[in-house]
PDB file of C-alpha atoms in Angstrom:
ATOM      1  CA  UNK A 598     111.133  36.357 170.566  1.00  0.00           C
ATOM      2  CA  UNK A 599     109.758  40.034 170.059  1.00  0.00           C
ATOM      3  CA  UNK A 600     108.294  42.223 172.819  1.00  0.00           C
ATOM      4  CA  UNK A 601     106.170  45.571 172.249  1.00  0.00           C
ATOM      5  CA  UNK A 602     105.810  47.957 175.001  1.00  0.00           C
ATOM      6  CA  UNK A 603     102.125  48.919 174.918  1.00  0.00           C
ATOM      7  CA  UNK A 604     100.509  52.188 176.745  1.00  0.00           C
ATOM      8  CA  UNK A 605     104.158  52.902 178.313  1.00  0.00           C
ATOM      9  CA  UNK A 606     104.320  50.087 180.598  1.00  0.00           C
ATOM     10  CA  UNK A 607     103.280  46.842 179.274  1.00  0.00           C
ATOM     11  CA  UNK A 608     105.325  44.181 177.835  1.00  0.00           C
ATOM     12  CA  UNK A 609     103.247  42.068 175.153  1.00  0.00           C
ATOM     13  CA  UNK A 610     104.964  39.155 173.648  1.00  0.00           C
ATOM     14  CA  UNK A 611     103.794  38.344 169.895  1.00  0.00           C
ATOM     15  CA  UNK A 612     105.344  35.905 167.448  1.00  0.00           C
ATOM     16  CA  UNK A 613     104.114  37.994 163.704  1.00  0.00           C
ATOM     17  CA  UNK A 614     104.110  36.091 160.112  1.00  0.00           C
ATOM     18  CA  UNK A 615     104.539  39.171 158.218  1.00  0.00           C
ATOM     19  CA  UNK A 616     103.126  39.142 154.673  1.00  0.00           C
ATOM     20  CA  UNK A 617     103.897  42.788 153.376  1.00  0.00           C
ATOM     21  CA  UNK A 618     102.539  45.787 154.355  1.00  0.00           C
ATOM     22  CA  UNK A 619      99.451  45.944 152.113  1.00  0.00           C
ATOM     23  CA  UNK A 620      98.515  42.034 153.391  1.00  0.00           C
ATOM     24  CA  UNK A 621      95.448  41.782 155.669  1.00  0.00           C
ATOM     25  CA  UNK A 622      96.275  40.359 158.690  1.00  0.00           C
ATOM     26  CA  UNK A 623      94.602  37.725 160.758  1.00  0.00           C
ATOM     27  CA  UNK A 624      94.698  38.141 163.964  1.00  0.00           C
ATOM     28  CA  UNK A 625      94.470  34.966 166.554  1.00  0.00           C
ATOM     29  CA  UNK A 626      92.903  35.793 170.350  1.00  0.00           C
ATOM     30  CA  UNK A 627      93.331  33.234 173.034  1.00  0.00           C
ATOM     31  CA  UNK A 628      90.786  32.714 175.820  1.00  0.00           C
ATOM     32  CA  UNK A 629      90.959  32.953 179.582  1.00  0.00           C
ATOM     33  CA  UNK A 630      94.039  31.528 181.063  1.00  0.00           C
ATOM     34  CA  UNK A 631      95.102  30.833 178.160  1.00  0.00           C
ATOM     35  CA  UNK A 632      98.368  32.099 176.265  1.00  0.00           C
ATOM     36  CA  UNK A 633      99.475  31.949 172.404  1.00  0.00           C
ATOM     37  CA  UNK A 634     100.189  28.498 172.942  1.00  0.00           C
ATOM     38  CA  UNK A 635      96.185  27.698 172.448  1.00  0.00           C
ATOM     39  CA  UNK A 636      96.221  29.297 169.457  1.00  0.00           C
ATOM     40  CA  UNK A 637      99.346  27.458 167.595  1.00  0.00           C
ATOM     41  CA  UNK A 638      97.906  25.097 165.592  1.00  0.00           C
ATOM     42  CA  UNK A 639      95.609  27.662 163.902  1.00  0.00           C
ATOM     43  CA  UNK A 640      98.490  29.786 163.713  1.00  0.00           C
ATOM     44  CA  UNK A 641     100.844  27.194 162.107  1.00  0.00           C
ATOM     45  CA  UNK A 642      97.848  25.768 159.892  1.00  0.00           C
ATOM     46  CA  UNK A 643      97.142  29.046 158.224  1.00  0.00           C
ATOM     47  CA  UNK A 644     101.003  30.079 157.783  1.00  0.00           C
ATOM     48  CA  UNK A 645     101.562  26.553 155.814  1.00  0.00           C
ATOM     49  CA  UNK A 646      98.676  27.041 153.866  1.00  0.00           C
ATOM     50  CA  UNK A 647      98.010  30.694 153.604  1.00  0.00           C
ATOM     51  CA  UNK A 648     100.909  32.523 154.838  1.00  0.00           C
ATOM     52  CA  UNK A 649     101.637  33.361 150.792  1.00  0.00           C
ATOM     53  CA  UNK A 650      98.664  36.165 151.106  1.00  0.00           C
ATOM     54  CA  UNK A 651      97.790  37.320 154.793  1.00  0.00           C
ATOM     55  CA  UNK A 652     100.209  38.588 157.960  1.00  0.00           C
ATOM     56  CA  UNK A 653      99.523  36.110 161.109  1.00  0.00           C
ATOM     57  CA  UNK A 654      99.780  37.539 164.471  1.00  0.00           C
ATOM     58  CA  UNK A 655      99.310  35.375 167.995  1.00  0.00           C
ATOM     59  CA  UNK A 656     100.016  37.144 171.372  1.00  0.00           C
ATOM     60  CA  UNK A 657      99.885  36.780 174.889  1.00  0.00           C
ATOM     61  CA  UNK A 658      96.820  39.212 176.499  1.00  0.00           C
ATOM     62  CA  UNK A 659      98.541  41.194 179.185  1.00  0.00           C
ATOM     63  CA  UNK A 660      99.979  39.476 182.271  1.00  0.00           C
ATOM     64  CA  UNK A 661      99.294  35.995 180.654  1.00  0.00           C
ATOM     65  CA  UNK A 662     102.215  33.981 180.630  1.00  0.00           C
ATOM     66  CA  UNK A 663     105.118  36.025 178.592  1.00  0.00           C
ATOM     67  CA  UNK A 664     103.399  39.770 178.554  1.00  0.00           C
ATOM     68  CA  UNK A 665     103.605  41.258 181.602  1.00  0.00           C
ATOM     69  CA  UNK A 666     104.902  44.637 183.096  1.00  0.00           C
ATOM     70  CA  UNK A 667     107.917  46.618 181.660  1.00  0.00           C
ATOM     71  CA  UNK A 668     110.914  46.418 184.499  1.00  0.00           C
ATOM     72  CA  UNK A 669     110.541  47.594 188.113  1.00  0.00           C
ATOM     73  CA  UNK A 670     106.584  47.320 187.755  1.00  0.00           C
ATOM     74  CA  UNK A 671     105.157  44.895 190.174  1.00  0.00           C
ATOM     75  CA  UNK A 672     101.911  46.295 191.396  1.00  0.00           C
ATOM     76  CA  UNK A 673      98.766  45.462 188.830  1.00  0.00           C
ATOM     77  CA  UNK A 674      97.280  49.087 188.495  1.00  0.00           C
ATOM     78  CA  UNK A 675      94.932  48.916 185.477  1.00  0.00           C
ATOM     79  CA  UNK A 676      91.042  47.746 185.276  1.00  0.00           C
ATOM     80  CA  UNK A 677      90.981  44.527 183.759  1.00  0.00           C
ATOM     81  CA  UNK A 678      88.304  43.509 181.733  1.00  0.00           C
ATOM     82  CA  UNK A 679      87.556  42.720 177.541  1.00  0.00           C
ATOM     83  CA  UNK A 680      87.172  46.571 176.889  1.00  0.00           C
ATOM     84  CA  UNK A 681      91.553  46.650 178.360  1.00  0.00           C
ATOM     85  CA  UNK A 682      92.078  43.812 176.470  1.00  0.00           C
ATOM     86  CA  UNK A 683      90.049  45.107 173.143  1.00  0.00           C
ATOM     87  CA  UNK A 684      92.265  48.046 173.174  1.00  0.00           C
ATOM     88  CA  UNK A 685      95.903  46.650 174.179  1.00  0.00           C
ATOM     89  CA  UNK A 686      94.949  45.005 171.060  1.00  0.00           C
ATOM     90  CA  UNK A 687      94.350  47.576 168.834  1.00  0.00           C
ATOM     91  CA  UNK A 688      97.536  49.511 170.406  1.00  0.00           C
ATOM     92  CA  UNK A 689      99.587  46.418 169.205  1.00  0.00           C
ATOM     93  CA  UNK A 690      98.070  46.404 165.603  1.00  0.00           C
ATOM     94  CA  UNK A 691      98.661  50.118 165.823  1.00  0.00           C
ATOM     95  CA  UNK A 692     101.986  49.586 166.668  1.00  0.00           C
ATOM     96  CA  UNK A 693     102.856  47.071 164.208  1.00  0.00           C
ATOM     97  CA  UNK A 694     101.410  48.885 161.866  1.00  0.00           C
ATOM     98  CA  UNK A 695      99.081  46.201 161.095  1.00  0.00           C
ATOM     99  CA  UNK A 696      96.009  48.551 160.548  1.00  0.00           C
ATOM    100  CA  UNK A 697      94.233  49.864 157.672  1.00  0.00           C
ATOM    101  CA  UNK A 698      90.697  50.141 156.347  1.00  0.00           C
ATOM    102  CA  UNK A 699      89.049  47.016 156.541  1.00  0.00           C
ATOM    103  CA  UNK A 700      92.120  45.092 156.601  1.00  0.00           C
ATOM    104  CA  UNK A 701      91.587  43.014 160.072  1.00  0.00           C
ATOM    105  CA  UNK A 702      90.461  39.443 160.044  1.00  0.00           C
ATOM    106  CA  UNK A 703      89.811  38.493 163.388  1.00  0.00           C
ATOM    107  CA  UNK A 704      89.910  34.409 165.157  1.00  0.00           C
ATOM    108  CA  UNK A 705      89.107  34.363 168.938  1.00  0.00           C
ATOM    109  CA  UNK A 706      88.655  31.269 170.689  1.00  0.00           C
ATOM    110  CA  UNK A 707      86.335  31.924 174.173  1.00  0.00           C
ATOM    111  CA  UNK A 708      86.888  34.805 175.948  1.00  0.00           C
ATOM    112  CA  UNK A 709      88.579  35.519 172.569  1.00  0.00           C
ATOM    113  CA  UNK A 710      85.377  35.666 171.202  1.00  0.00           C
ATOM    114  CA  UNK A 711      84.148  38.777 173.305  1.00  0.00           C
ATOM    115  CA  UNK A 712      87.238  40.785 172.693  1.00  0.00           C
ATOM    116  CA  UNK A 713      86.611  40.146 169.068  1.00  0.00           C
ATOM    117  CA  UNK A 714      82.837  41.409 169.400  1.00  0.00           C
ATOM    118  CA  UNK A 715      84.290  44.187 171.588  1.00  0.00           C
ATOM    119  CA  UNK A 716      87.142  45.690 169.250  1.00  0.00           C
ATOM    120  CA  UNK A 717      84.775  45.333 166.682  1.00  0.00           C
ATOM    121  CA  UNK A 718      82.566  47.484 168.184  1.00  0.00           C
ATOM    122  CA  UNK A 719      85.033  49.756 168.766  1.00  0.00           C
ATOM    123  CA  UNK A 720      86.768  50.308 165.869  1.00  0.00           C
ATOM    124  CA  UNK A 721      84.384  48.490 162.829  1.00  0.00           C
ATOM    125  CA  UNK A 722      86.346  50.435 160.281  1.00  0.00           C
ATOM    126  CA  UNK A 723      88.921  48.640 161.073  1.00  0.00           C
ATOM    127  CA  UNK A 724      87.382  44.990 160.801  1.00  0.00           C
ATOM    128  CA  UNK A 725      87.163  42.480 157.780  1.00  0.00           C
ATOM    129  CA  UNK A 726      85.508  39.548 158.989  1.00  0.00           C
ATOM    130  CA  UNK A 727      85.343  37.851 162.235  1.00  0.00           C
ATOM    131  CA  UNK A 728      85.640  33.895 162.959  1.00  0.00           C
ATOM    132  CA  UNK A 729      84.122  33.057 166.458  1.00  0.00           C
ATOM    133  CA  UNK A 730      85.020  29.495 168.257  1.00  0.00           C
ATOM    134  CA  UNK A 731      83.523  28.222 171.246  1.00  0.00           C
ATOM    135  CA  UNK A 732      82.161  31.392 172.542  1.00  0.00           C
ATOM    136  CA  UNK A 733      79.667  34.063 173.121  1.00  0.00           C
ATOM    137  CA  UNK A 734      78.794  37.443 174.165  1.00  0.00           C
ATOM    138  CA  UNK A 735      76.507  36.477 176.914  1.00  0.00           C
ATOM    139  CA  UNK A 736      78.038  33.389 179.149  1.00  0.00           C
ATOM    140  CA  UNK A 737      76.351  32.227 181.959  1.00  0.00           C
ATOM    141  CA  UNK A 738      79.087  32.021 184.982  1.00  0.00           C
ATOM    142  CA  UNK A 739      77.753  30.820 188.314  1.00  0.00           C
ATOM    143  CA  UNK A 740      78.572  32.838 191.383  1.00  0.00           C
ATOM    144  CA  UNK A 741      79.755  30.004 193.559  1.00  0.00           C
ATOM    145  CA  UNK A 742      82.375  28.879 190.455  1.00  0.00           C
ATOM    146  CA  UNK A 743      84.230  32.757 191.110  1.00  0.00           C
ATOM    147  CA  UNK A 744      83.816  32.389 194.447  1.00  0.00           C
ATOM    148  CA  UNK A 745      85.255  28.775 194.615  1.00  0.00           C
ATOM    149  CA  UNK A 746      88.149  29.965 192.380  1.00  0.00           C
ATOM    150  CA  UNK A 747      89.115  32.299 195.281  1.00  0.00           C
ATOM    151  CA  UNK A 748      88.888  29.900 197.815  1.00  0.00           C
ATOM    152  CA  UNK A 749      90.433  27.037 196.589  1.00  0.00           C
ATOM    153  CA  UNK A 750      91.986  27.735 193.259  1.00  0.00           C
ATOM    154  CA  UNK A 751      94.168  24.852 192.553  1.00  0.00           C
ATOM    155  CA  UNK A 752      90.942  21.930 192.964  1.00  0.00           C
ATOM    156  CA  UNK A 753      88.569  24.642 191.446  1.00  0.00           C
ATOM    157  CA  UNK A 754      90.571  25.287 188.561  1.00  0.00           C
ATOM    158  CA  UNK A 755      91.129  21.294 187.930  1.00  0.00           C
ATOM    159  CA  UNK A 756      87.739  21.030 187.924  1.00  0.00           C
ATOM    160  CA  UNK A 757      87.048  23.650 185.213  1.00  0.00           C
ATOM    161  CA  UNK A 758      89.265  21.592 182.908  1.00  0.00           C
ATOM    162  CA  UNK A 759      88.114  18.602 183.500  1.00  0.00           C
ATOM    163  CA  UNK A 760      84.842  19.886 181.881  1.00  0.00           C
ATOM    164  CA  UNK A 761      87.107  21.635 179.574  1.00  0.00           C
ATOM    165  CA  UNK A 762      89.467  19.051 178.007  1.00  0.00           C
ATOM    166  CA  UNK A 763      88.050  15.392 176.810  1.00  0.00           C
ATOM    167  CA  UNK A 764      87.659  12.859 179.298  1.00  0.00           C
ATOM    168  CA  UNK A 765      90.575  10.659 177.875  1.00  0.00           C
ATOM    169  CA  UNK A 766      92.493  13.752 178.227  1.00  0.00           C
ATOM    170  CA  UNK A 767      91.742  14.179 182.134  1.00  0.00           C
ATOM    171  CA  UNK A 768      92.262  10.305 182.631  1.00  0.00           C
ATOM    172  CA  UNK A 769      95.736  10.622 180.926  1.00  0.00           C
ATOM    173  CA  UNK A 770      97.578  11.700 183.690  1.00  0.00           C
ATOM    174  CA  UNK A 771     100.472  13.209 181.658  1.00  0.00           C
ATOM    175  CA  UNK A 772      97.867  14.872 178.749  1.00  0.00           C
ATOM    176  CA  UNK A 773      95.871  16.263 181.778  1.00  0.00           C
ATOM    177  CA  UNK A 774      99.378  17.622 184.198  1.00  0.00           C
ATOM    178  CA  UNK A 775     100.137  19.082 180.446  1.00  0.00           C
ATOM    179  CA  UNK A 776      96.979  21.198 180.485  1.00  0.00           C
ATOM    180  CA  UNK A 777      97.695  22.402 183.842  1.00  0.00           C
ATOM    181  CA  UNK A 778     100.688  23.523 183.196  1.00  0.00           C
ATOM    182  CA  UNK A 779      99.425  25.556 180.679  1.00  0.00           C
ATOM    183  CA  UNK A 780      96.782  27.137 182.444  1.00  0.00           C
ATOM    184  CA  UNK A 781      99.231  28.382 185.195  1.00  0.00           C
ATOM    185  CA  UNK A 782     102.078  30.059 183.326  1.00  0.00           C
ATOM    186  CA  UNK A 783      99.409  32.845 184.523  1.00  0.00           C
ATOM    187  CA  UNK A 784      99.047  34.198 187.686  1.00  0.00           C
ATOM    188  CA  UNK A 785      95.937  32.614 189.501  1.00  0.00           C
ATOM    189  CA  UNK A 786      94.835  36.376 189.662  1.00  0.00           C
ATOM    190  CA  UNK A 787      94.160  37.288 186.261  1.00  0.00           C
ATOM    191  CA  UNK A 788      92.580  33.999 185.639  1.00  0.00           C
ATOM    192  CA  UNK A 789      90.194  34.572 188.169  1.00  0.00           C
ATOM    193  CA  UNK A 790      89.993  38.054 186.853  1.00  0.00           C
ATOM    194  CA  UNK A 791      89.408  36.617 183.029  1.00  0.00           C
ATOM    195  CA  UNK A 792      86.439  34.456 184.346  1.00  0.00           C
ATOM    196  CA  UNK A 793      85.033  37.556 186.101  1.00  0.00           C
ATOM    197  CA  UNK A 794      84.929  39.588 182.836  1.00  0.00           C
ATOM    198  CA  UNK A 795      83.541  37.115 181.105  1.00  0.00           C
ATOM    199  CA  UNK A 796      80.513  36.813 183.728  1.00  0.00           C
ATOM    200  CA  UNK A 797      80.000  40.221 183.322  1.00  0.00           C
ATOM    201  CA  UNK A 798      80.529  41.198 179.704  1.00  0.00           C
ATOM    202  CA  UNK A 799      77.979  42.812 177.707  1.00  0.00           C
ATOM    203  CA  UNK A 800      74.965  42.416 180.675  1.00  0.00           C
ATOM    204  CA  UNK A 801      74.164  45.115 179.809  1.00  0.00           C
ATOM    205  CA  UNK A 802      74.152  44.556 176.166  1.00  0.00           C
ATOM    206  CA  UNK A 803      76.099  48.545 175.604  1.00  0.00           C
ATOM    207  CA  UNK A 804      79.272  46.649 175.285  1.00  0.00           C
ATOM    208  CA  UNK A 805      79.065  44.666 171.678  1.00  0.00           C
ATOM    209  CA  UNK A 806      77.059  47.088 168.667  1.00  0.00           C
ATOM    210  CA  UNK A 807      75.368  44.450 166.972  1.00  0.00           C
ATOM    211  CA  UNK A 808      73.688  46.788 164.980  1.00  0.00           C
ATOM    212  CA  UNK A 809      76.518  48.655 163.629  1.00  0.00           C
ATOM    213  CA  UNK A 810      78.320  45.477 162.912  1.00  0.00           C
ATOM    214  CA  UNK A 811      74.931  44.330 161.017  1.00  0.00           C
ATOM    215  CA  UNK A 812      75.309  47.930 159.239  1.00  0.00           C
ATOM    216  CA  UNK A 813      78.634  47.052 158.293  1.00  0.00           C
ATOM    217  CA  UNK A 814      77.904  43.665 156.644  1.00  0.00           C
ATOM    218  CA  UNK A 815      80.814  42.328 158.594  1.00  0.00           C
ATOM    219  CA  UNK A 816      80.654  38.267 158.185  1.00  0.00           C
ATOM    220  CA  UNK A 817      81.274  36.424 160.758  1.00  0.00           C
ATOM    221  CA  UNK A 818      81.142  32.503 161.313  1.00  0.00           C
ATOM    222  CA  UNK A 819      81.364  30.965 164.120  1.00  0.00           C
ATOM    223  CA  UNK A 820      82.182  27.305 165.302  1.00  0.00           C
ATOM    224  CA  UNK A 821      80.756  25.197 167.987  1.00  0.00           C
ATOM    225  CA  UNK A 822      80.653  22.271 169.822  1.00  0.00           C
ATOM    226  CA  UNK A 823      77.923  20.594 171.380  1.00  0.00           C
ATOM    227  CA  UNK A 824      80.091  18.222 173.473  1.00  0.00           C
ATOM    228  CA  UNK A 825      81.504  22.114 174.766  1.00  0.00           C
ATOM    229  CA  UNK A 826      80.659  21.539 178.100  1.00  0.00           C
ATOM    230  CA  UNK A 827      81.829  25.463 178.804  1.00  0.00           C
ATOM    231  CA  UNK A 828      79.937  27.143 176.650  1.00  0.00           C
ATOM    232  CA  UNK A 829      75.801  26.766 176.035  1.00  0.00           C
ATOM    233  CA  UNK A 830      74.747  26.169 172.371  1.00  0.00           C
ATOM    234  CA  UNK A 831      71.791  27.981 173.321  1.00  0.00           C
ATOM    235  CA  UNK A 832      74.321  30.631 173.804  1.00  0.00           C
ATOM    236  CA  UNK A 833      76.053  30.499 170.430  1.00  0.00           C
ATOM    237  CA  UNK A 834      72.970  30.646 169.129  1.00  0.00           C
ATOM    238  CA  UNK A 835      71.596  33.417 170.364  1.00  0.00           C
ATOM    239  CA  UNK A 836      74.241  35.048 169.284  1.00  0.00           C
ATOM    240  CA  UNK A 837      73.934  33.855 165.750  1.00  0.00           C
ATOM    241  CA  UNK A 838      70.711  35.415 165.530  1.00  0.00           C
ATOM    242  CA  UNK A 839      72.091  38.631 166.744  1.00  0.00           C
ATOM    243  CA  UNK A 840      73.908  39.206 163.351  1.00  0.00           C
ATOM    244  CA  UNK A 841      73.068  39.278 160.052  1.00  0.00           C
ATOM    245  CA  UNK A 842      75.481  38.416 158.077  1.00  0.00           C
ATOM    246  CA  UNK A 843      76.875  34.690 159.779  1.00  0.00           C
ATOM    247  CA  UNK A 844      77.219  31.027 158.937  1.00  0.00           C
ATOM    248  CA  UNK A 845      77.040  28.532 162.052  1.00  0.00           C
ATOM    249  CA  UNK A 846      79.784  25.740 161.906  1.00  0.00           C
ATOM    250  CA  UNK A 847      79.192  22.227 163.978  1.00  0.00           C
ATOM    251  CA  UNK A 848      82.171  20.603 165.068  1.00  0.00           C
ATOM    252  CA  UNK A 849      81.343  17.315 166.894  1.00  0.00           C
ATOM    253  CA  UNK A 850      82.724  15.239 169.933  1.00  0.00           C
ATOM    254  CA  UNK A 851      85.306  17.918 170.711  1.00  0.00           C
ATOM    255  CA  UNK A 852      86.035  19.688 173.816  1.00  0.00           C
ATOM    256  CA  UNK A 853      85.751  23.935 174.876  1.00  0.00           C
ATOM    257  CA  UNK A 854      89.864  23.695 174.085  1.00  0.00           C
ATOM    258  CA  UNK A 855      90.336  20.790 172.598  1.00  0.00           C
ATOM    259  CA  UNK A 856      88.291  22.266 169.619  1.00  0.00           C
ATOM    260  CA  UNK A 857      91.178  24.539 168.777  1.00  0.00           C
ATOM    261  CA  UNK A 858      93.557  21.639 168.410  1.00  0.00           C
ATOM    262  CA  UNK A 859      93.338  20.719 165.046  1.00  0.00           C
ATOM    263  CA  UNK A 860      91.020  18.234 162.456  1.00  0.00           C
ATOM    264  CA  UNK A 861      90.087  18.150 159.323  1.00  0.00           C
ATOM    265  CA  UNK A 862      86.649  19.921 160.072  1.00  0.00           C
ATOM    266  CA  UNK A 863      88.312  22.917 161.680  1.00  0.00           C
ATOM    267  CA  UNK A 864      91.098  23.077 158.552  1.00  0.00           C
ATOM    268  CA  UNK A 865      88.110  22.893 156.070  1.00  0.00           C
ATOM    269  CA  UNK A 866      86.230  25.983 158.221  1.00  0.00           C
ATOM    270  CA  UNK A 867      89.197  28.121 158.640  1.00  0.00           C
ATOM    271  CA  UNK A 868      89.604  27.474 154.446  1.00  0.00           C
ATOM    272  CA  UNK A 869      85.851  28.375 154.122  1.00  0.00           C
ATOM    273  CA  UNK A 870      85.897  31.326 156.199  1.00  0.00           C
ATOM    274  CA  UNK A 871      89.041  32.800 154.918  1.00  0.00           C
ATOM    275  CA  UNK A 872      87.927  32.420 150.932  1.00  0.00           C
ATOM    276  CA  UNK A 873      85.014  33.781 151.631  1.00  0.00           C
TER     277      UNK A 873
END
């Protein structure tokens, strides 16, 4: 599987459907925790069905699961937060030469979301169109949640995805040691660290350029849940209403992760959103 060393010293593992060099390419984000594992069913969906006209890319953010320091590098030095992530991104696309006017089409799932808003922001001339699921710019994170993570991770952690997966996923014991798993082919640190940033991002509302985006007449849609006990839907959509050029997508009875897993609802969106 291919590796790309990124800013000198970081190792990012990405698995790349590669269209031709004139293809846009979609771009899938994973959320906190998380790895390109969340994102394979999207990413296996849209190469079966689509992989004729775009470039697919799925990676691991730094020091989740696969990506992780070049050799001999063992102390974290960098500043972690969606602004690092947004650009290790771009650096990748860069990289892969994956960038061109206009020619980004962006799918974040959670904290996916804000990196999406974020690189966005930061390089709009860059961007095609953006598909948001089961996220927002602004999300409410208690205090006692970060400082139970640090405290006692392992129960805290269970916890979270027990609101996070299904209930018949959490009472099947093998489903719910699955999700687990998952969750700690990271380092405890950087998931606490991922929950932090997303507490923090965009408070003070610098972060995400709504108004440039709106300039831009980027389109974005963006897919909820209201069974997502994570995520608000007051929160979604507020951020709806915070650009101008968006279609709002109810998918119901699923779960914050679960939503990425697959149906016919999310197949018909993702066709929606990418023949639009």
């Amino acid at each position: 599987m291919p590796f790309i060393t990124i800013q000198k010293e970081l190792e990012i593992f990405y698995i790349l459907h590669e269209k031709n060099e004139h293809a846009k390419t979609i771009v899938l984000v994973h959320g906190a925790g998380g790895n390109h594992l969340s994102m394979l069913y999207i990413f296996n969906y849209i190469k079966r069905k689509w992989g004729d006209f775009f470039n697919i890319i799925i990676f691991d953010l730094p020091f989740h699961y696969k990506s992780t320091y070049a050799k001999n590098t063992n102390v974290i030095n960098k500043k972690i937060d969606i602004n690092f992530y947004s650009l290790v991104l771009h650096e990748l696309l860069l990289k892969l030469r994956l960038l061109s006017d206009a020619n980004i089409i962006m799918i974040g799932h959670s904290m996916g979301v804000q990196i999406c808003l974020r690189l966005s922001s930061l390089f709009t001339e860059n961007i095609n169109k953006i598909m948001l699921i089961a996220g927002c710019d602004n999300v409410q994170i208690k205090d006692s949640f970060i400082l139970s993570l640090h405290n006692n991770y392992d129960r805290t952690i269970k916890l979270f995805l027990k609101d996070a997966y299904s209930n018949e996923t959490y009472y099947d014991k093998v489903k719910f040691k699955n999700a687990t798993d998952d969750i700690n082919r990271t380092n405890y640190k950087i998931v606490i660290n991922d929950f932090v940033s997303v507490k923090y991002f965009n408070k003070s509302g610098k972060e995400v350029n709504f108004s440039n985006l709106n300039k831009k007449n980027i389109y974005f849609n963006i897919v909820y849940s209201e069974q997502d006990k994570i995520i608000n839907p007051d929160c979604v959509l507020a951020l709806k209403n915070k650009l101008s050029f968006t279609k709002l997508n109810l998918i119901e009875n699923k779960s914050h992760i679960e939503i990425i897993f697959g149906g016919r609802k999310l197949n018909n969106f993702i066709d929606e959103f990418l023949e639009h």
